[in-house]
Short mmCIF file of C-alpha atoms in Angstrom, two decimals:
data_model
loop_
_atom_site.label_atom_id
_atom_site.label_comp_id
_atom_site.label_asym_id
_atom_site.label_seq_id
_atom_site.Cartn_x
_atom_site.Cartn_y
_atom_site.Cartn_z
CA MET A 1436 -39.10 -2.79 16.89
CA GLY A 1437 -36.57 -1.18 14.39
CA PRO A 1438 -37.10 -0.85 10.62
CA SER A 1439 -38.05 -3.94 8.55
CA ILE A 1440 -35.24 -5.83 6.97
CA LYS A 1441 -35.13 -6.09 3.17
CA GLN A 1442 -34.44 -9.68 2.30
CA SER A 1443 -34.28 -9.38 -1.50
CA PRO A 1444 -32.52 -6.20 -2.68
CA ASP A 1445 -33.32 -5.26 -6.30
CA ILE A 1446 -30.93 -5.53 -9.21
CA LYS A 1447 -30.90 -1.82 -9.68
CA GLY A 1448 -29.36 -1.39 -6.22
CA HIS A 1449 -26.62 -3.92 -7.26
CA PHE A 1450 -25.91 -1.87 -10.37
CA TYR A 1451 -25.65 1.42 -8.29
CA ALA A 1452 -23.26 -0.34 -5.98
CA LEU A 1453 -21.08 -1.47 -8.88
CA LEU A 1454 -21.12 2.12 -10.12
CA PHE A 1455 -20.16 3.63 -6.71
CA GLY A 1456 -17.30 1.20 -6.33
CA ALA A 1457 -16.05 1.87 -9.89
CA VAL A 1458 -15.74 5.57 -9.26
CA LEU A 1459 -13.93 5.24 -5.93
CA PRO A 1460 -10.39 4.57 -7.75
CA LEU A 1461 -10.73 8.14 -9.18
CA ALA A 1462 -10.14 9.34 -5.58
CA PHE A 1463 -6.66 7.82 -5.73
CA ALA A 1464 -3.55 8.57 -7.78
CA PRO A 1465 -3.28 9.56 -10.53
CA TRP A 1466 -6.52 11.49 -10.40
CA ASN A 1467 -6.65 12.35 -6.70
CA TRP A 1468 -10.38 13.38 -6.88
CA TRP A 1469 -10.61 12.85 -3.08
CA PRO A 1470 -14.26 14.00 -2.64
CA LEU A 1471 -15.19 10.79 -4.42
CA SER A 1472 -14.04 8.80 -1.48
CA LEU A 1473 -16.84 10.52 0.61
CA LEU A 1474 -19.40 10.35 -2.11
CA SER A 1475 -18.68 6.68 -2.87
CA THR A 1476 -18.87 5.53 0.78
CA ALA A 1477 -22.10 7.65 1.30
CA GLY A 1478 -23.65 5.78 -1.69
CA LEU A 1479 -22.76 2.52 -0.15
CA VAL A 1480 -24.16 3.44 3.19
CA VAL A 1481 -27.50 4.27 1.64
CA LEU A 1482 -27.55 1.13 -0.55
CA LEU A 1483 -26.86 -1.11 2.49
CA ARG A 1484 -29.63 0.32 4.74
CA GLU A 1485 -31.93 -2.26 6.27
CA LEU A 1486 -30.55 -5.22 4.17
CA SER A 1487 -30.19 -8.65 5.74
CA PRO A 1488 -26.71 -10.08 6.23
CA ARG A 1489 -26.84 -12.13 3.07
CA SER A 1490 -28.11 -9.16 0.94
CA CYS A 1491 -25.42 -6.86 2.51
CA PHE A 1492 -22.84 -9.38 1.37
CA TRP A 1493 -23.91 -9.54 -2.13
CA ARG A 1494 -24.59 -5.75 -2.53
CA SER A 1495 -20.97 -5.17 -1.03
CA PHE A 1496 -19.63 -7.71 -3.51
CA TRP A 1497 -20.97 -5.80 -6.42
CA PHE A 1498 -19.28 -2.53 -4.90
CA GLY A 1499 -16.11 -4.56 -4.53
CA LEU A 1500 -16.30 -5.68 -8.13
CA GLY A 1501 -16.43 -2.00 -9.26
CA LEU A 1502 -13.75 -0.93 -6.88
CA PHE A 1503 -11.21 -3.69 -7.76
CA GLY A 1504 -12.15 -4.09 -11.49
CA ALA A 1505 -11.41 -0.44 -12.04
CA GLY A 1506 -8.69 0.08 -9.28
CA VAL A 1507 -6.34 -2.86 -9.98
CA SER A 1508 -6.76 -3.26 -13.72
CA TRP A 1509 -2.90 -3.06 -13.94
CA VAL A 1510 -2.81 -6.72 -12.98
CA PHE A 1511 -3.82 -7.52 -16.66
CA VAL A 1512 -0.74 -5.59 -17.79
CA SER A 1513 1.58 -7.72 -15.49
CA ILE A 1514 0.11 -10.99 -16.50
CA HIS A 1515 -0.22 -10.35 -20.25
CA ASP A 1516 2.66 -8.09 -21.14
CA HIS A 1517 5.27 -9.52 -18.83
CA GLY A 1518 3.88 -12.89 -17.93
CA GLN A 1519 3.35 -13.62 -21.59
CA ALA A 1520 -0.19 -14.82 -21.10
CA SER A 1521 -2.64 -14.62 -24.07
CA ILE A 1522 -5.30 -11.94 -23.73
CA PRO A 1523 -8.22 -14.35 -23.00
CA LEU A 1524 -6.18 -16.04 -20.25
CA ALA A 1525 -4.79 -12.81 -18.80
CA ALA A 1526 -8.47 -11.48 -18.77
CA LEU A 1527 -9.45 -14.78 -16.97
CA LEU A 1528 -6.87 -14.59 -14.44
CA THR A 1529 -7.39 -10.84 -13.72
CA SER A 1530 -11.17 -11.46 -13.44
CA LEU A 1531 -10.66 -14.26 -10.94
CA PHE A 1532 -8.37 -12.02 -8.92
CA VAL A 1533 -10.87 -9.22 -8.87
CA ILE A 1534 -13.67 -11.50 -7.82
CA ALA A 1535 -11.67 -12.94 -5.06
CA LEU A 1536 -10.88 -9.44 -3.81
CA ALA A 1537 -14.64 -8.48 -4.00
CA LEU A 1538 -15.60 -11.55 -1.92
CA ILE A 1539 -13.02 -10.65 0.70
CA PHE A 1540 -14.26 -7.02 0.66
CA ALA A 1541 -17.90 -8.12 0.98
CA LEU A 1542 -17.56 -10.72 3.85
CA PRO A 1543 -17.13 -8.28 6.79
CA PHE A 1544 -20.34 -6.40 5.60
CA SER A 1545 -22.31 -9.51 6.49
CA LEU A 1546 -21.82 -8.32 10.10
CA TYR A 1547 -23.08 -4.90 9.17
CA GLY A 1548 -26.33 -6.49 8.06
CA ALA A 1549 -26.83 -8.33 11.28
CA GLY A 1550 -28.56 -5.43 12.88
CA LEU A 1551 -26.06 -2.54 12.59
CA ASN A 1552 -27.62 -0.98 9.34
CA ARG A 1553 -31.13 -0.24 10.71
CA THR A 1554 -30.88 3.17 12.47
CA ALA A 1555 -28.75 6.19 11.60
CA GLY A 1556 -27.16 6.25 15.11
CA THR A 1557 -25.86 2.89 14.71
CA MET A 1558 -25.02 3.16 11.05
CA VAL A 1559 -22.62 6.28 11.54
CA LEU A 1560 -20.39 4.36 13.90
CA ALA A 1561 -20.76 0.77 12.73
CA PHE A 1562 -19.98 1.52 8.94
CA PRO A 1563 -16.41 3.00 9.41
CA ALA A 1564 -15.72 0.34 12.03
CA ILE A 1565 -16.63 -2.45 9.63
CA TRP A 1566 -14.76 -0.79 6.70
CA VAL A 1567 -11.54 -0.61 8.70
CA LEU A 1568 -11.79 -4.01 10.00
CA GLY A 1569 -12.34 -5.06 6.42
CA GLU A 1570 -9.26 -3.22 5.23
CA TRP A 1571 -7.18 -4.86 7.85
CA TRP A 1572 -8.71 -8.39 7.03
CA ARG A 1573 -7.81 -7.79 3.42
CA GLY A 1574 -4.19 -6.74 4.33
CA TRP A 1575 -3.28 -10.15 5.68
CA ILE A 1576 -5.52 -12.83 4.33
CA PHE A 1577 -3.83 -15.05 1.71
CA SER A 1578 -0.58 -13.19 2.30
CA GLY A 1579 -2.42 -9.70 2.11
CA PHE A 1580 -3.34 -7.15 -0.56
CA PRO A 1581 -3.37 -3.82 1.30
CA TRP A 1582 -4.18 -1.81 -2.00
CA LEU A 1583 -6.72 0.95 -2.32
CA TYR A 1584 -7.09 1.64 1.41
CA LEU A 1585 -9.51 4.51 1.68
CA GLY A 1586 -7.12 6.73 3.71
CA TYR A 1587 -4.70 6.81 0.71
CA ALA A 1588 -7.09 9.23 -0.95
CA HIS A 1589 -6.17 11.93 1.62
CA VAL A 1590 -2.29 12.17 1.29
CA ASP A 1591 -2.72 15.77 0.34
CA THR A 1592 -5.83 16.80 2.46
CA TRP A 1593 -6.18 17.92 6.11
CA LEU A 1594 -6.68 14.24 7.19
CA SER A 1595 -3.12 13.41 6.42
CA GLY A 1596 -2.37 15.11 9.76
CA TRP A 1597 -3.69 12.04 11.50
CA ALA A 1598 -1.22 9.67 9.78
CA PRO A 1599 1.39 9.84 12.72
CA LEU A 1600 -1.31 8.89 15.08
CA GLY A 1601 -3.62 6.40 13.43
CA GLY A 1602 -1.83 5.54 10.20
CA VAL A 1603 -3.66 5.00 6.93
CA LEU A 1604 -6.31 2.94 8.75
CA GLY A 1605 -7.15 5.85 11.15
CA ILE A 1606 -7.60 8.03 8.04
CA SER A 1607 -9.81 5.27 6.49
CA TRP A 1608 -11.95 5.37 9.57
CA ILE A 1609 -12.46 9.20 9.44
CA THR A 1610 -13.28 9.06 5.75
CA ALA A 1611 -15.70 6.25 6.03
CA PHE A 1612 -17.32 8.07 9.02
CA SER A 1613 -17.58 11.31 7.08
CA GLY A 1614 -19.01 9.35 4.04
CA ALA A 1615 -21.46 7.68 6.32
CA LEU A 1616 -22.55 11.00 7.63
CA LEU A 1617 -23.15 12.17 4.07
CA GLY A 1618 -25.26 9.16 3.32
CA ILE A 1619 -27.38 9.57 6.55
CA ALA A 1620 -27.94 13.28 5.60
CA ILE A 1621 -29.99 12.35 2.53
CA LEU A 1622 -32.07 9.79 4.51
CA PRO A 1623 -35.49 11.00 5.80
CA ARG A 1624 -35.94 11.90 9.51
CA GLN A 1625 -32.29 11.78 10.54
CA LYS A 1626 -31.75 15.42 11.41
CA PHE A 1627 -31.00 14.51 15.07
CA THR A 1628 -28.24 12.05 14.49
CA PHE A 1629 -26.69 14.09 11.64
CA SER A 1630 -26.52 17.39 13.68
CA ASN A 1631 -24.81 15.62 16.64
CA THR A 1632 -22.25 13.66 14.58
CA ALA A 1633 -21.51 16.35 12.16
CA LEU A 1634 -19.76 18.31 14.96
CA LEU A 1635 -17.46 15.40 15.45
CA ALA A 1636 -16.65 15.12 11.79
CA ILE A 1637 -15.85 18.82 11.58
CA LEU A 1638 -13.56 18.55 14.75
CA LEU A 1639 -11.80 15.43 13.07
CA TRP A 1640 -11.04 17.34 9.97
CA ILE A 1641 -9.82 20.52 11.76
CA GLY A 1642 -7.84 18.26 14.14
CA GLY A 1643 -6.10 16.86 11.07
CA TRP A 1644 -5.26 20.31 9.85
CA TYR A 1645 -3.71 21.32 13.24
CA LEU A 1646 -1.86 18.00 13.55
CA GLN A 1647 -0.09 18.48 10.08
CA SER A 1648 1.96 21.17 11.75
CA LEU A 1649 3.37 19.02 14.55
CA PRO A 1650 6.86 17.72 13.88
CA TRP A 1651 6.57 14.45 15.87
CA THR A 1652 10.43 13.53 15.00
CA LYS A 1653 13.61 15.67 15.10
CA PRO A 1654 16.34 16.31 12.62
CA VAL A 1655 19.42 14.50 13.04
CA GLY A 1656 22.54 16.06 11.55
CA GLU A 1657 23.01 17.90 8.32
CA PRO A 1658 20.96 17.22 5.19
CA LEU A 1659 22.46 14.42 3.06
CA SER A 1660 23.18 14.72 -0.63
CA ILE A 1661 21.58 11.81 -2.37
CA GLY A 1662 21.83 10.44 -5.96
CA ILE A 1663 19.69 7.85 -7.61
CA ILE A 1664 20.04 5.89 -10.92
CA GLN A 1665 17.00 5.09 -12.84
CA PRO A 1666 18.23 3.01 -15.79
CA ALA A 1667 14.73 2.28 -17.39
CA LEU A 1668 15.80 -1.08 -18.62
CA PRO A 1669 13.02 -3.23 -20.38
CA LEU A 1670 12.43 -6.59 -18.47
CA THR A 1671 13.43 -8.42 -21.49
CA THR A 1672 16.85 -6.83 -21.52
CA LYS A 1673 17.31 -6.78 -17.76
CA TRP A 1674 16.93 -10.66 -17.36
CA ASP A 1675 18.84 -11.56 -20.51
CA SER A 1676 22.15 -12.95 -19.31
CA ALA A 1677 23.85 -11.78 -22.45
CA GLN A 1678 23.18 -8.27 -21.58
CA LEU A 1679 24.69 -8.43 -17.89
CA GLU A 1680 27.93 -6.80 -18.97
CA HIS A 1681 26.18 -3.90 -20.72
CA ILE A 1682 24.12 -3.37 -17.52
CA LEU A 1683 27.06 -3.34 -15.25
CA GLU A 1684 28.68 -0.66 -17.52
CA LEU A 1685 25.50 1.45 -17.59
CA TYR A 1686 25.37 1.65 -13.82
CA GLN A 1687 29.01 2.56 -13.50
CA GLU A 1688 28.90 5.17 -16.27
CA ASP A 1689 25.68 6.83 -14.70
CA SER A 1690 27.04 6.65 -11.20
CA ALA A 1691 30.36 8.42 -12.01
CA PRO A 1692 28.89 11.92 -11.87
CA LEU A 1693 27.10 11.08 -8.49
CA MET A 1694 30.17 9.75 -6.84
CA GLY A 1695 30.83 12.10 -3.95
CA SER A 1696 27.31 12.10 -2.76
CA ASP A 1697 26.57 11.03 0.76
CA LEU A 1698 24.23 8.26 -0.58
CA LEU A 1699 24.04 6.72 -4.01
CA ILE A 1700 21.01 4.33 -4.61
CA TRP A 1701 20.49 1.80 -7.33
CA PRO A 1702 16.93 0.20 -7.58
CA GLU A 1703 15.54 -3.26 -6.93
CA SER A 1704 17.49 -6.03 -8.48
CA ALA A 1705 19.57 -3.44 -10.25
CA ILE A 1706 22.24 -6.05 -10.83
CA PRO A 1707 20.18 -9.13 -12.23
CA THR A 1708 22.28 -11.83 -11.10
CA PHE A 1709 23.48 -13.33 -7.70
CA ALA A 1710 26.02 -11.32 -5.66
CA ASP A 1711 28.54 -14.04 -5.51
CA GLN A 1712 28.58 -14.11 -9.43
CA VAL A 1713 29.68 -10.53 -9.82
CA GLN A 1714 31.87 -10.23 -6.78
CA PRO A 1715 34.73 -8.66 -8.70
CA PHE A 1716 32.60 -5.91 -9.97
CA LEU A 1717 31.02 -5.32 -6.46
CA SER A 1718 34.49 -5.05 -4.99
CA SER A 1719 35.53 -2.62 -7.69
CA ILE A 1720 32.56 -0.30 -7.41
CA SER A 1721 32.75 -0.43 -3.60
CA ALA A 1722 36.36 0.75 -3.77
CA ILE A 1723 35.39 3.65 -6.12
CA ALA A 1724 32.53 4.65 -3.72
CA LEU A 1725 35.04 4.48 -0.73
CA ASP A 1726 37.52 6.69 -2.53
CA HIS A 1727 34.72 9.29 -2.97
CA ASP A 1728 33.44 8.91 0.61
CA THR A 1729 30.09 7.67 -0.88
CA ALA A 1730 27.60 5.06 0.60
CA LEU A 1731 26.41 3.02 -2.28
CA ILE A 1732 23.27 0.79 -1.76
CA THR A 1733 21.94 -1.57 -4.45
CA GLY A 1734 19.31 -4.11 -4.95
CA ILE A 1735 20.72 -7.52 -5.93
CA PRO A 1736 19.73 -11.15 -5.56
CA THR A 1737 21.74 -13.08 -2.95
CA ARG A 1738 21.77 -16.84 -2.03
CA ASN A 1739 22.86 -18.94 0.80
CA GLY A 1740 24.68 -22.04 -0.69
CA ARG A 1741 24.37 -24.06 2.32
CA ASP A 1742 20.56 -24.30 2.48
CA ARG A 1743 20.02 -23.09 -1.16
CA HIS A 1744 17.81 -20.20 -0.10
CA TYR A 1745 17.57 -17.32 -2.52
CA TYR A 1746 16.81 -13.68 -1.42
CA ASN A 1747 15.60 -10.58 -2.97
CA SER A 1748 18.22 -8.32 -1.32
CA VAL A 1749 19.59 -4.88 -0.76
CA ILE A 1750 23.24 -4.52 0.19
CA GLY A 1751 25.48 -1.59 1.30
CA LEU A 1752 28.79 -1.02 -0.43
CA GLY A 1753 31.42 1.78 0.05
CA ARG A 1754 30.60 3.84 3.12
CA ALA A 1755 27.35 1.66 3.62
CA SER A 1756 27.28 -1.58 5.51
CA GLY A 1757 24.83 -4.28 6.09
CA SER A 1758 22.19 -6.04 3.96
CA TYR A 1759 18.48 -6.64 3.91
CA HIS A 1760 16.42 -9.60 2.69
CA LYS A 1761 12.92 -8.95 1.66
CA GLN A 1762 10.34 -10.41 4.13
CA HIS A 1763 7.03 -10.17 2.43
CA LEU A 1764 7.20 -11.73 -1.01
CA VAL A 1765 4.83 -11.31 -3.91
CA PRO A 1766 2.77 -14.49 -4.75
CA PHE A 1767 3.67 -15.60 -8.30
CA GLY A 1768 6.05 -12.91 -8.70
CA GLU A 1769 8.68 -13.94 -6.17
CA TYR A 1770 7.30 -17.33 -5.06
CA VAL A 1771 4.80 -19.72 -6.53
CA PRO A 1772 2.09 -21.02 -4.24
CA PHE A 1773 1.45 -24.80 -5.05
CA GLU A 1774 4.64 -24.71 -6.96
CA GLN A 1775 4.58 -28.46 -7.68
CA TRP A 1776 1.41 -28.14 -9.61
CA LEU A 1777 1.73 -24.72 -11.23
CA ARG A 1778 5.34 -24.60 -12.35
CA GLY A 1779 5.56 -25.05 -16.09
CA MET A 1780 1.83 -24.59 -16.81
CA ILE A 1781 2.21 -21.09 -18.35
CA ALA A 1782 5.05 -18.64 -18.63
CA PHE A 1783 3.49 -16.45 -15.88
CA PHE A 1784 4.25 -19.16 -13.38
CA ASP A 1785 7.79 -19.16 -14.51
CA LEU A 1786 8.91 -15.51 -14.23
CA PRO A 1787 12.62 -14.71 -13.58
CA MET A 1788 13.57 -14.84 -9.98
CA SER A 1789 10.31 -16.44 -8.76
CA ALA A 1790 11.79 -18.79 -6.23
CA PHE A 1791 12.76 -16.55 -3.41
CA SER A 1792 12.75 -17.27 0.28
CA PRO A 1793 11.56 -14.71 2.86
CA GLY A 1794 14.12 -12.86 5.06
CA ALA A 1795 14.14 -12.90 8.68
CA THR A 1796 12.06 -10.43 10.78
CA ASN A 1797 13.65 -7.75 12.78
CA GLN A 1798 16.69 -7.37 10.57
CA PRO A 1799 19.01 -4.54 11.62
CA PRO A 1800 19.03 -1.53 9.50
CA ILE A 1801 21.60 -0.74 6.82
CA THR A 1802 24.01 1.99 7.99
CA ALA A 1803 25.64 4.80 5.95
CA ASN A 1804 27.94 7.17 7.63
CA SER A 1805 26.29 6.54 11.07
CA ILE A 1806 22.85 7.03 9.55
CA ALA A 1807 20.36 4.06 9.94
CA ILE A 1808 18.34 3.24 6.99
CA ALA A 1809 15.22 1.15 7.15
CA THR A 1810 14.59 -0.64 3.86
CA ALA A 1811 11.37 -1.99 2.14
CA ILE A 1812 11.61 -3.62 -1.21
CA CYS A 1813 8.79 -3.08 -3.62
CA TYR A 1814 5.56 -4.50 -2.46
CA GLU A 1815 6.60 -4.24 1.18
CA ILE A 1816 6.08 -0.52 1.23
CA VAL A 1817 2.35 -0.93 1.14
CA PHE A 1818 2.24 -2.79 4.53
CA PRO A 1819 2.24 0.06 7.13
CA ASP A 1820 2.87 -2.11 10.26
CA LEU A 1821 5.77 -3.80 8.55
CA VAL A 1822 7.44 -0.46 7.64
CA ALA A 1823 6.82 1.10 11.07
CA ARG A 1824 8.63 -1.78 12.92
CA SER A 1825 11.84 -1.10 11.13
CA ALA A 1826 11.40 2.76 10.88
CA ASN A 1827 11.37 3.30 14.56
CA GLU A 1828 15.24 2.88 14.94
CA ALA A 1829 16.16 4.41 11.55
CA ASN A 1830 16.75 7.92 10.41
CA LEU A 1831 15.76 7.38 6.73
CA LEU A 1832 13.30 5.15 4.84
CA LEU A 1833 14.36 3.53 1.59
CA THR A 1834 12.20 1.64 -0.80
CA VAL A 1835 13.67 0.16 -4.05
CA SER A 1836 11.28 -1.04 -6.65
CA ASN A 1837 10.90 -2.41 -10.14
CA ASP A 1838 7.46 -1.07 -11.24
CA THR A 1839 8.20 -2.01 -14.82
CA TRP A 1840 5.80 -4.84 -14.16
CA PHE A 1841 2.99 -2.23 -13.99
CA GLY A 1842 3.77 -0.90 -17.52
CA HIS A 1843 2.12 2.37 -18.37
CA SER A 1844 -0.80 1.78 -16.04
CA ILE A 1845 -2.11 3.46 -12.98
CA GLY A 1846 -0.26 1.04 -10.74
CA PRO A 1847 3.12 3.05 -10.35
CA GLN A 1848 1.09 6.20 -9.32
CA GLN A 1849 -0.92 4.21 -6.73
CA HIS A 1850 2.29 2.52 -5.39
CA PHE A 1851 4.03 5.78 -5.15
CA GLN A 1852 1.11 7.37 -3.34
CA MET A 1853 1.21 4.55 -0.73
CA ALA A 1854 5.04 5.17 -0.34
CA ARG A 1855 4.27 8.77 0.74
CA MET A 1856 1.94 7.61 3.34
CA ARG A 1857 4.66 5.68 5.02
CA ALA A 1858 6.85 8.86 5.32
CA MET A 1859 3.82 10.51 6.78
CA GLU A 1860 3.00 7.75 9.36
CA ASN A 1861 6.60 7.68 10.61
CA ARG A 1862 7.65 11.25 10.01
CA LYS A 1863 10.78 10.07 8.49
CA PRO A 1864 12.11 11.10 4.92
CA LEU A 1865 12.00 8.46 2.28
CA ILE A 1866 13.96 7.62 -0.77
CA ARG A 1867 12.30 5.79 -3.60
CA ALA A 1868 14.46 4.26 -6.24
CA THR A 1869 12.83 2.46 -9.20
CA ASN A 1870 13.81 0.96 -12.57
CA ASP A 1871 11.60 3.20 -14.55
CA GLY A 1872 9.68 5.45 -12.24
CA ILE A 1873 8.44 7.00 -10.05
CA THR A 1874 11.88 7.82 -8.47
CA ALA A 1875 11.75 10.56 -5.97
CA LEU A 1876 12.96 11.95 -2.68
CA ILE A 1877 10.17 12.53 -0.12
CA ASN A 1878 10.56 14.66 3.08
CA TYR A 1879 9.47 13.65 6.52
CA ARG A 1880 5.94 15.09 5.96
CA GLY A 1881 5.31 12.95 2.95
CA GLN A 1882 5.90 15.85 0.46
CA VAL A 1883 7.75 15.19 -2.82
CA VAL A 1884 11.07 17.15 -2.88
CA THR A 1885 12.21 16.20 -6.19
CA THR A 1886 11.56 13.58 -8.85
CA ILE A 1887 12.38 12.71 -12.40
CA PRO A 1888 10.44 11.59 -15.49
CA SER A 1889 9.26 7.98 -15.70
CA PHE A 1890 10.20 5.71 -18.40
CA SER A 1891 13.45 7.29 -19.26
CA ARG A 1892 17.01 6.76 -18.35
CA GLU A 1893 17.75 9.56 -15.80
CA VAL A 1894 19.75 10.35 -12.66
CA LEU A 1895 18.24 12.09 -9.73
CA SER A 1896 20.07 14.26 -7.15
CA GLY A 1897 18.84 16.19 -4.17
CA TYR A 1898 18.94 16.46 -0.27
CA LEU A 1899 17.06 15.01 2.63
CA THR A 1900 17.57 15.68 6.36
CA PRO A 1901 17.53 12.49 8.45
CA HIS A 1902 15.12 12.31 11.34
CA GLY A 1903 15.11 10.49 14.74
CA GLY A 1904 12.50 9.57 17.21
CA LYS A 1905 9.07 7.77 16.74
CA THR A 1906 5.55 8.64 16.17
CA PRO A 1907 2.60 7.22 18.10
CA PHE A 1908 1.92 5.10 15.06
CA GLY A 1909 5.47 3.92 15.07
CA GLU A 1910 5.05 2.86 18.71
CA TRP A 1911 1.58 1.28 18.35
CA GLY A 1912 0.94 0.60 14.73
CA SER A 1913 -2.68 0.01 13.64
CA LEU A 1914 -3.60 -1.63 16.92
CA PRO A 1915 -5.44 1.23 18.56
CA ILE A 1916 -7.74 2.03 15.59
CA LEU A 1917 -8.38 -1.81 15.13
CA CYS A 1918 -9.25 -2.04 18.71
CA LEU A 1919 -11.59 0.89 18.64
CA SER A 1920 -13.29 -0.53 15.62
CA LEU A 1921 -13.68 -3.84 17.19
CA LEU A 1922 -15.03 -2.36 20.39
CA LEU A 1923 -17.54 -0.37 18.46
CA VAL A 1924 -18.80 -3.39 16.56
CA VAL A 1925 -19.12 -5.47 19.71
CA GLY A 1926 -20.68 -2.61 21.77
CA LEU A 1927 -23.23 -1.87 19.04
CA PHE A 1928 -24.17 -5.43 18.79
CA TRP A 1929 -24.64 -5.65 22.61
CA TYR A 1930 -26.62 -2.31 22.76
CA GLN A 1931 -28.92 -3.16 19.73
CA PRO A 1932 -31.04 -5.93 21.37
CA ARG A 1933 -31.48 -3.97 24.60
CA LYS A 1934 -32.65 -1.11 22.44
CA ASP A 1935 -35.18 -3.28 20.74
CA GLN A 1936 -36.31 -4.88 23.99
CA ARG A 1937 -37.04 -1.39 25.46
CA ARG A 1938 -39.31 -0.73 22.45
#
């Protein structure tokens, strides 16, 4: 028989799990201490060894409390500073959110405790599989929250070379596998398993280094000159209808020096009113852009008067044509679940423009001077498969955002790091235009070409070369790594009873 199962783990182990979870966010932006992604997962592997399914769940829950309590603390800023909730209420809502995420994180590890955490040979394969399936599950349950995926810690390491093949979840798998290997290394009598799997880990890291040099996609045409407006408008100003005229003048003034660029980008909801209400201004600025042979793309709310649907949109003006309506909306920010009960209770449930409808799937790209542009609005950029579907037929990726909701927290840096991963996965350059940062141009390898200071009124100008073609990740998305993880879990469950019977 295998090792005995510990039914009642000690409180000390839960405390260590909380600690290992709390240090994991330091592996992500803005700190980028990526070795902690290995040490944190190694600690969890050791702490989960031989626990029962129930005990695995609760220990993983404490790890999740640490991870999300430290890693998504910016939610408090959004609720308190911009949702006008009191400090106690904002703290309560943030705590409930963190607890819900910790429960979602812990649930898949119940499977890990059902016989997959007894021997080193099983642990080293089962742990990364369970981890990745858990990240996928968190990315869609209750509309999804794909934040703090383990792979994001490696946008600047050799493992980033795997992004065009396996996406961020593929990198998460390799990271969790490497972390599990480190955990097993400190366990007694595991030299055989460690020596045989260490070679695979080394090959995966060296393979990532080699894959970084492969282009995957090809340049299309000459570099494009690109200008971006970062207005740095406070939310209280932006959504004050009395300020609309001033806002329109600001954009026209800051855009004047950039007219003549191939592309000019304004951020999400740059014009804070419905497009039909400012049609004369849009016609005027479009004519100016045409005169300068410039494609102007702006975020602006739109509406369909026939069915009373409102959309968070991006539209093309001047040399640009087409529009995009945001598909994946943010709960409470862009729509309110259980609206009939929650509307009016507190200001957080009545934020400006929080009654949007989702746009259709498979929308055609916006075009600008024969260049196809795949658009993701704000939160959408964190969904790898959603972006990949639109990126395949595009030459540029564009994400417009309003990270003002994050305040001066770690949220904007985390959001920016995820945007860089989308460029790596699809090997397409990416334009990021935000209200107050981080505004940047990112090349097809995910490297930052140029950026401007956050929280200040600035304009950015630079060049990106459009690319054509698709990567394996663009073709298949996360499906291969998910299938591999599922097959590993099923296969190890099938193998384990037979192994015990032979004993």
